[in-house]
mmCIF file of C-alpha atoms in Angstrom:
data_model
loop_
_atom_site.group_PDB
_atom_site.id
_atom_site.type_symbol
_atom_site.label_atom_id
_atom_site.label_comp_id
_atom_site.label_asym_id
_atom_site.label_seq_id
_atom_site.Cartn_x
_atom_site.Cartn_y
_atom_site.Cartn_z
ATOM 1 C CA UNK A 172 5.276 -5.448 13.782
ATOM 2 C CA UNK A 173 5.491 -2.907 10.943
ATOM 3 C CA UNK A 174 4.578 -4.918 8.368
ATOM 4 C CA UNK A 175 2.511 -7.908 6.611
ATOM 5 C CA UNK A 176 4.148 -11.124 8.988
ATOM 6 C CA UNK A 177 3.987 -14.973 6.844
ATOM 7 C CA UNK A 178 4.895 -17.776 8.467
ATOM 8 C CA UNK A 179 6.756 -20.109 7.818
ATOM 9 C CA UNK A 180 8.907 -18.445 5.055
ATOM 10 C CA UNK A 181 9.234 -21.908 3.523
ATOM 11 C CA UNK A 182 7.235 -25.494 3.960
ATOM 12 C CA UNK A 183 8.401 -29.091 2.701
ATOM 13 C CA UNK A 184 5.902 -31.452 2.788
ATOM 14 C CA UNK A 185 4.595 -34.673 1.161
ATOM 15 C CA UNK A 186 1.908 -35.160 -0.797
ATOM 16 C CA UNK A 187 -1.331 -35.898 1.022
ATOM 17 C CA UNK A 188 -0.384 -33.765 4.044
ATOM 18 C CA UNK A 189 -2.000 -31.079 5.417
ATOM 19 C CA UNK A 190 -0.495 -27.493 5.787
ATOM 20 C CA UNK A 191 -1.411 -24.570 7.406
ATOM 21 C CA UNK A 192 0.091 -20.819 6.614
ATOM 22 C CA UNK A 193 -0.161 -18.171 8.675
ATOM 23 C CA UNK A 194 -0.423 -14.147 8.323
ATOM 24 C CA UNK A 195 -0.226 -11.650 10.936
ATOM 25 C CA UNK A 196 -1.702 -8.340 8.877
ATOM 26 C CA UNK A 197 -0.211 -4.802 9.648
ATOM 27 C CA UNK A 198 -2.155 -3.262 13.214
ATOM 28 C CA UNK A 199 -5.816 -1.987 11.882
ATOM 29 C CA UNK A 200 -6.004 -2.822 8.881
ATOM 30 C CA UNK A 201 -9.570 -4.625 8.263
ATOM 31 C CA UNK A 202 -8.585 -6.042 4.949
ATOM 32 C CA UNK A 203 -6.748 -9.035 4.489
ATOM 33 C CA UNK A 204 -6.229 -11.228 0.870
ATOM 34 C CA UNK A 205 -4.470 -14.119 -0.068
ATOM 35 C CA UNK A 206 -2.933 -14.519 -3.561
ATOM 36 C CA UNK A 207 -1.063 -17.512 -4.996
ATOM 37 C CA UNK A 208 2.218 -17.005 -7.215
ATOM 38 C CA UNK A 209 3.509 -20.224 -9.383
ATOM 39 C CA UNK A 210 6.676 -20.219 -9.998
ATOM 40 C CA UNK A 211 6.807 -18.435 -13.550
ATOM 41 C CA UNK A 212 3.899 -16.795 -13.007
ATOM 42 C CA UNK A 213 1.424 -14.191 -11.841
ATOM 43 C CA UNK A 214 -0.335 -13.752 -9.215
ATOM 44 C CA UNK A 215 -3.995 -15.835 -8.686
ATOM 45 C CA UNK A 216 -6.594 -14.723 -6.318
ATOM 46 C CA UNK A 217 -7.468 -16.896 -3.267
ATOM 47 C CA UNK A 218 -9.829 -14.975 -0.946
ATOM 48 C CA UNK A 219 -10.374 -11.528 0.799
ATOM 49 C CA UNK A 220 -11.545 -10.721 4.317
ATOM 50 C CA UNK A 221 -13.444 -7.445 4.955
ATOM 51 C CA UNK A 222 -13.979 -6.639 8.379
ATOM 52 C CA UNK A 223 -16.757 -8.875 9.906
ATOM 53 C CA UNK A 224 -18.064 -8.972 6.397
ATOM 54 C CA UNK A 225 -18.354 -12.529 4.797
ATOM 55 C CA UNK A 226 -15.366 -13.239 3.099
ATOM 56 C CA UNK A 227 -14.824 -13.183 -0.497
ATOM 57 C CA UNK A 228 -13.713 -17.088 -1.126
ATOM 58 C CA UNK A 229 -14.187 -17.153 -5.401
ATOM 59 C CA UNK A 230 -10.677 -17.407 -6.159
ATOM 60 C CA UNK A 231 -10.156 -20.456 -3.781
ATOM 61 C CA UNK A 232 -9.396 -23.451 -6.575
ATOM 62 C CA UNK A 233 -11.051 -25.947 -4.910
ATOM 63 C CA UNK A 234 -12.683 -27.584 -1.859
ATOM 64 C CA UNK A 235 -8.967 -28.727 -0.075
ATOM 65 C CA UNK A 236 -8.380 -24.941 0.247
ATOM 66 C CA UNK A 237 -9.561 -23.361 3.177
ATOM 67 C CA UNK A 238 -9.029 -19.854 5.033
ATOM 68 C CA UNK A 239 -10.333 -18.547 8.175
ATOM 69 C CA UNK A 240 -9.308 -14.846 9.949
ATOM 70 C CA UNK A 241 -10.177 -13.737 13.503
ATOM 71 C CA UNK A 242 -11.779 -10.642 14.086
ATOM 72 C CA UNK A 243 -9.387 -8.010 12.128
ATOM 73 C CA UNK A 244 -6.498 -10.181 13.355
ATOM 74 C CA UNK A 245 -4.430 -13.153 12.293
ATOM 75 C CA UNK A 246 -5.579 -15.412 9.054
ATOM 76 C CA UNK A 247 -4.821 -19.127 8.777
ATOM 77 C CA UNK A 248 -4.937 -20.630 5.118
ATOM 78 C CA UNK A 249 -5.521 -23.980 5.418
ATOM 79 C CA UNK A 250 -4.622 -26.399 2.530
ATOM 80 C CA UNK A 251 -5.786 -29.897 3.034
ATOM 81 C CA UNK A 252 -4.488 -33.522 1.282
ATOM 82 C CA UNK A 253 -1.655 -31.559 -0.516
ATOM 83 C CA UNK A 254 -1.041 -32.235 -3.972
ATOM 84 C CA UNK A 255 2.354 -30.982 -6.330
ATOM 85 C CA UNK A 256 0.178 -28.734 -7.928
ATOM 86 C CA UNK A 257 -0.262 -26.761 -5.164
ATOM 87 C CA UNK A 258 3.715 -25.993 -4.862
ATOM 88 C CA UNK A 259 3.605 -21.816 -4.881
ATOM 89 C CA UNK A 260 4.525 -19.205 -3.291
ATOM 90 C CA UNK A 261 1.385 -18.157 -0.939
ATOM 91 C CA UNK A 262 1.076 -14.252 -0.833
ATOM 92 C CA UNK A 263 -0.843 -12.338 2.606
ATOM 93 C CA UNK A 264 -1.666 -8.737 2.278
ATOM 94 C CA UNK A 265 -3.325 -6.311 4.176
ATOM 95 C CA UNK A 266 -4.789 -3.005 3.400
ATOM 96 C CA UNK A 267 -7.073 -0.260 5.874
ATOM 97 C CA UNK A 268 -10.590 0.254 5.752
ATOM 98 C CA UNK A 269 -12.028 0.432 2.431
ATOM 99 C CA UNK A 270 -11.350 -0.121 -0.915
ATOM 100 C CA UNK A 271 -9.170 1.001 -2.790
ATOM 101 C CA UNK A 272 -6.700 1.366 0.058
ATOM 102 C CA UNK A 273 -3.059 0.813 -0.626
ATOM 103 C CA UNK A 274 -1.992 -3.174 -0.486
ATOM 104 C CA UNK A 275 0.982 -4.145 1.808
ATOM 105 C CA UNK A 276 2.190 -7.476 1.216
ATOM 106 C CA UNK A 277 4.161 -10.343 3.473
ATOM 107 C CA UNK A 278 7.417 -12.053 2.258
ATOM 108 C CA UNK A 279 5.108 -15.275 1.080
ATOM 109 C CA UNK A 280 5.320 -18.412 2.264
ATOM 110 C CA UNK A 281 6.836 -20.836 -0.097
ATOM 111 C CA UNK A 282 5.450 -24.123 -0.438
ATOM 112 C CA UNK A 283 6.954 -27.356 -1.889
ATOM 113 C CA UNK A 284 4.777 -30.557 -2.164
ATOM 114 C CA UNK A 285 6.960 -33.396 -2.906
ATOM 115 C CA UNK B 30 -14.654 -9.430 -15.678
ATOM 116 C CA UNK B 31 -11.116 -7.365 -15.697
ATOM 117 C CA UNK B 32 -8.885 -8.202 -18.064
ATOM 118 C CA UNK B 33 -4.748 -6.364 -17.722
ATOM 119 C CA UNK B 34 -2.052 -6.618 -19.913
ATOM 120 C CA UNK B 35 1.173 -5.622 -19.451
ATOM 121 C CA UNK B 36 3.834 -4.556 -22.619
ATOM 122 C CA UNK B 37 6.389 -5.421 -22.658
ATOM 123 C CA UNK B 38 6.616 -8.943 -20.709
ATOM 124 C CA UNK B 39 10.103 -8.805 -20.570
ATOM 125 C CA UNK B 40 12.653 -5.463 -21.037
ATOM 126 C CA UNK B 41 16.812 -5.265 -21.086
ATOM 127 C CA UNK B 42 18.201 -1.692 -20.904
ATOM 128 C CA UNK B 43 21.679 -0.190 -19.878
ATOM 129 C CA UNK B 44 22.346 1.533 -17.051
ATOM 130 C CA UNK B 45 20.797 5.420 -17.464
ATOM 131 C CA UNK B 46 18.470 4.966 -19.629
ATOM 132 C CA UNK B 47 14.624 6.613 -19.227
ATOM 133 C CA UNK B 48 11.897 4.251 -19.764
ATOM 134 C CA UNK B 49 8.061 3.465 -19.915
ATOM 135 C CA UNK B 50 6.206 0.246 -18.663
ATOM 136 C CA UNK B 51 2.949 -0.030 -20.073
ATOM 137 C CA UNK B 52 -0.375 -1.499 -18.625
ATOM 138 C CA UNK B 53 -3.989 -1.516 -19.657
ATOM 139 C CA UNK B 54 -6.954 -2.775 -18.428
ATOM 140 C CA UNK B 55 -10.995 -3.744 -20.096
ATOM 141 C CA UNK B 56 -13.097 -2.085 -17.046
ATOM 142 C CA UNK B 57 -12.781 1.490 -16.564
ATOM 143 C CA UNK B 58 -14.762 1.381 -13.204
ATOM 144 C CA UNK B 59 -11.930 0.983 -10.860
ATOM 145 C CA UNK B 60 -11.230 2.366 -7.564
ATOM 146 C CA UNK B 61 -7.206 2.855 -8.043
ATOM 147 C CA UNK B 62 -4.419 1.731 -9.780
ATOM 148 C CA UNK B 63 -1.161 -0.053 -7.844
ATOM 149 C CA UNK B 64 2.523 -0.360 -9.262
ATOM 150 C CA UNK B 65 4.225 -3.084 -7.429
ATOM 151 C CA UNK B 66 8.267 -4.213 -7.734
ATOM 152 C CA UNK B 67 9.190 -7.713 -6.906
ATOM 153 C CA UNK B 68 12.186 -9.116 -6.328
ATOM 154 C CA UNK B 69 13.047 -12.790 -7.102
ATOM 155 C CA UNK B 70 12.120 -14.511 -4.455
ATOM 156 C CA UNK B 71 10.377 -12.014 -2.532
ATOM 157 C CA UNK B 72 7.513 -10.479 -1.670
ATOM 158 C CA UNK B 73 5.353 -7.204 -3.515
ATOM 159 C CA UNK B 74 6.687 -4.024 -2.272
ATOM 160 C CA UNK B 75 4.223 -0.953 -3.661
ATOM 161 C CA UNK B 76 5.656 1.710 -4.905
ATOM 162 C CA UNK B 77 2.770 3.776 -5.977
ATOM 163 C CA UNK B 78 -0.507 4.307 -5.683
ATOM 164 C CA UNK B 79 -3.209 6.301 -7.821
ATOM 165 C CA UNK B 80 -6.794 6.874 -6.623
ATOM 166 C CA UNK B 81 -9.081 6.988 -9.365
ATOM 167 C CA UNK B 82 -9.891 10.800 -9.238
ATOM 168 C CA UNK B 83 -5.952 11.143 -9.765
ATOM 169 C CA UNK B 84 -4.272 11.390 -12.697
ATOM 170 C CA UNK B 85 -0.374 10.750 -11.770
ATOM 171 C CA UNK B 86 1.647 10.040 -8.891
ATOM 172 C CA UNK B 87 5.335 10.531 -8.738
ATOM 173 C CA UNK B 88 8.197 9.238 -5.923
ATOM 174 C CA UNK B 89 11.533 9.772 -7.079
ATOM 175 C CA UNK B 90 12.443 8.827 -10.143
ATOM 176 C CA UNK B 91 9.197 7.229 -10.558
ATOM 177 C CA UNK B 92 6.378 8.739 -12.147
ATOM 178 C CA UNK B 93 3.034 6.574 -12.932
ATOM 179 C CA UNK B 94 -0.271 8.099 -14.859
ATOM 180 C CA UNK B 95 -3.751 7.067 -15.265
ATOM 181 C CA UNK B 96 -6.081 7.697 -18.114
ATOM 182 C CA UNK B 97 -9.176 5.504 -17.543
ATOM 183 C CA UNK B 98 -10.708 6.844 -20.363
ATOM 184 C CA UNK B 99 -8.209 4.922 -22.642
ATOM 185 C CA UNK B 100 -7.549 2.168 -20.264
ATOM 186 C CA UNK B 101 -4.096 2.642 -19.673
ATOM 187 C CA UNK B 102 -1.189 2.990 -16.814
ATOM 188 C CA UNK B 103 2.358 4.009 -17.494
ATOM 189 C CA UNK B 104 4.891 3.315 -15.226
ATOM 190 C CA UNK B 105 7.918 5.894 -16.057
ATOM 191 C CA UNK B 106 11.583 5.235 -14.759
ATOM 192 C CA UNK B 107 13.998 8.108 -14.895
ATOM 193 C CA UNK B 108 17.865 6.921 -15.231
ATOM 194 C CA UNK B 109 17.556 3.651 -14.250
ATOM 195 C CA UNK B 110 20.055 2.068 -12.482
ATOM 196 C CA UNK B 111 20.833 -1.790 -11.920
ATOM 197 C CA UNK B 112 18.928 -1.822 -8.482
ATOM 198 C CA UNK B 113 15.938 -1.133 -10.589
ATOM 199 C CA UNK B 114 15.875 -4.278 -12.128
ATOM 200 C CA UNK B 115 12.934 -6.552 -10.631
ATOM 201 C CA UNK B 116 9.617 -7.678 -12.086
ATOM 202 C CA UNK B 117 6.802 -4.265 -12.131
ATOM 203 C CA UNK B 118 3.427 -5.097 -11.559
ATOM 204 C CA UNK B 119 0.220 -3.358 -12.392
ATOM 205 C CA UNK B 120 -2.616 -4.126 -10.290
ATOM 206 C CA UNK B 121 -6.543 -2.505 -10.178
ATOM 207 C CA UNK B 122 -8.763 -2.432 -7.288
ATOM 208 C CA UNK B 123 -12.550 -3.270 -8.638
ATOM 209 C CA UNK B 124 -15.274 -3.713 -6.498
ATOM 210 C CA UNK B 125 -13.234 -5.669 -4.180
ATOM 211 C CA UNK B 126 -10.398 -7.398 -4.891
ATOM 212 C CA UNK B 127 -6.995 -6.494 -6.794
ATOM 213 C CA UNK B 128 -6.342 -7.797 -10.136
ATOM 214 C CA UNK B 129 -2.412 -7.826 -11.465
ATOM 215 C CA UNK B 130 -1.074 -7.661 -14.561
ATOM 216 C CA UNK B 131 1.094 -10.566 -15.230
ATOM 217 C CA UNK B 132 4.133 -8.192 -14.940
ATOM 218 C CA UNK B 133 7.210 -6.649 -16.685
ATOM 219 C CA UNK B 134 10.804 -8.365 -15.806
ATOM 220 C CA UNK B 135 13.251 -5.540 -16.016
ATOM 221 C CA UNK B 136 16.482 -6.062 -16.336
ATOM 222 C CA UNK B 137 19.054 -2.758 -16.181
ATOM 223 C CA UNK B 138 23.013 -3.771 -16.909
ATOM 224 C CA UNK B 139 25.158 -1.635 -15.547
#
């Protein structure tokens, strides 16, 4: 596609569940981030992917938060035993080799942990 | 670490009016400056970008500048109209990673 793909748009789930979001970056682009927007709020830093380069994980808040990518392809963030606090709306974006490249974003995937 | 601040959090103007969103940041060694819209409920779209040897960029009615040497981004909207109202963002590319501004909500009434 042409641009940053989430999926799915919106989860329900219950607390203690697991979830799993998904981003399909735009074609070449080696960069890949995840960013986490309460509602009311700006956005928080979850973890970068560079290329084969070990990713970036500082701004994950804790150790139920997981992410994985595949090659320069699709990332999966995982979040594990759900709590409310982790209701947000969960931001991909991709950007081409190197830094400082422009960001593209995704649509989010919006999470709701009842 | 980077520290940004944007002024004002929150802005109401009528419909033509020019305007400046303001953002500033505590680390001048950046790679380039992002302005960002978002819509309720949506995702970032970009709507300009300024590499760090650059001073301004302008699309449209847009026009943002960079002066690192004072820390600060302006964000500069020419006769805004009511399609213009959205939350701007300022971000900075460090070392790595982008860091945002927590954002200006714009509203323009027609």
């Amino acid at each position: 596609g042409a641009g940053v793909s989430q999926s799915p748009s919106n989860k329900v789930t219950e607390k203690g569940k697991d979830v799993e979001l998904r981003c399909d970056p735009i074609s070449g682009h080696t960069a890949l981030y995840w960013y986490r927007q309460r509602l009311g709020q700006g956005l928080e830093f979850l973890i970068y992917f560079q290329g084969n380069s070990a990713p970036d994980k500082s701004g994950l808040p804790s150790d139920r938060f997981s992410a994985e990518r595949t090659g320069e392809s699709v990332s999966t963030l995982t979040i594990q035993r759900t709590q409310q606090e982790d209701s947000a709306v969960y931001l991909c974006a991709s950007s081409p080799t190197g830094v400082g490249r422009e960001l593209f974003f995704g649509e989010g995937s919006r999470l709701t942990v009842l | 670490k980077q520290e940004v601040t944007q002024i004002p959090a929150a802005l109401s103007v009528p419909e033509g009016e020019n305007l400046v969103l303001n953002c500033s940041f505590t680390d001048s060694a950046i790679y380039n400056l992002q302005w960002f819209r978002q819509d309720p409920g949506k995702g970032l779209t970009s709507l300009l970008l300024i590499q760090s040897s650059q001073r301004e960029q302008t699309s449209g009615r847009l026009n943002a500048s960079l002066d690192k040497s004072s820390g600060r981004s302006t964000l500069y909207i020419a006769a805004s109209q009511p399609g213009d109202s959205a939350t701007y963002l300022c971000a900075f590319t460090g070392f790595q990673k982008l860091v945002f501004g927590t954002g200006t909500r714009l509203l323009v009434s027609p």
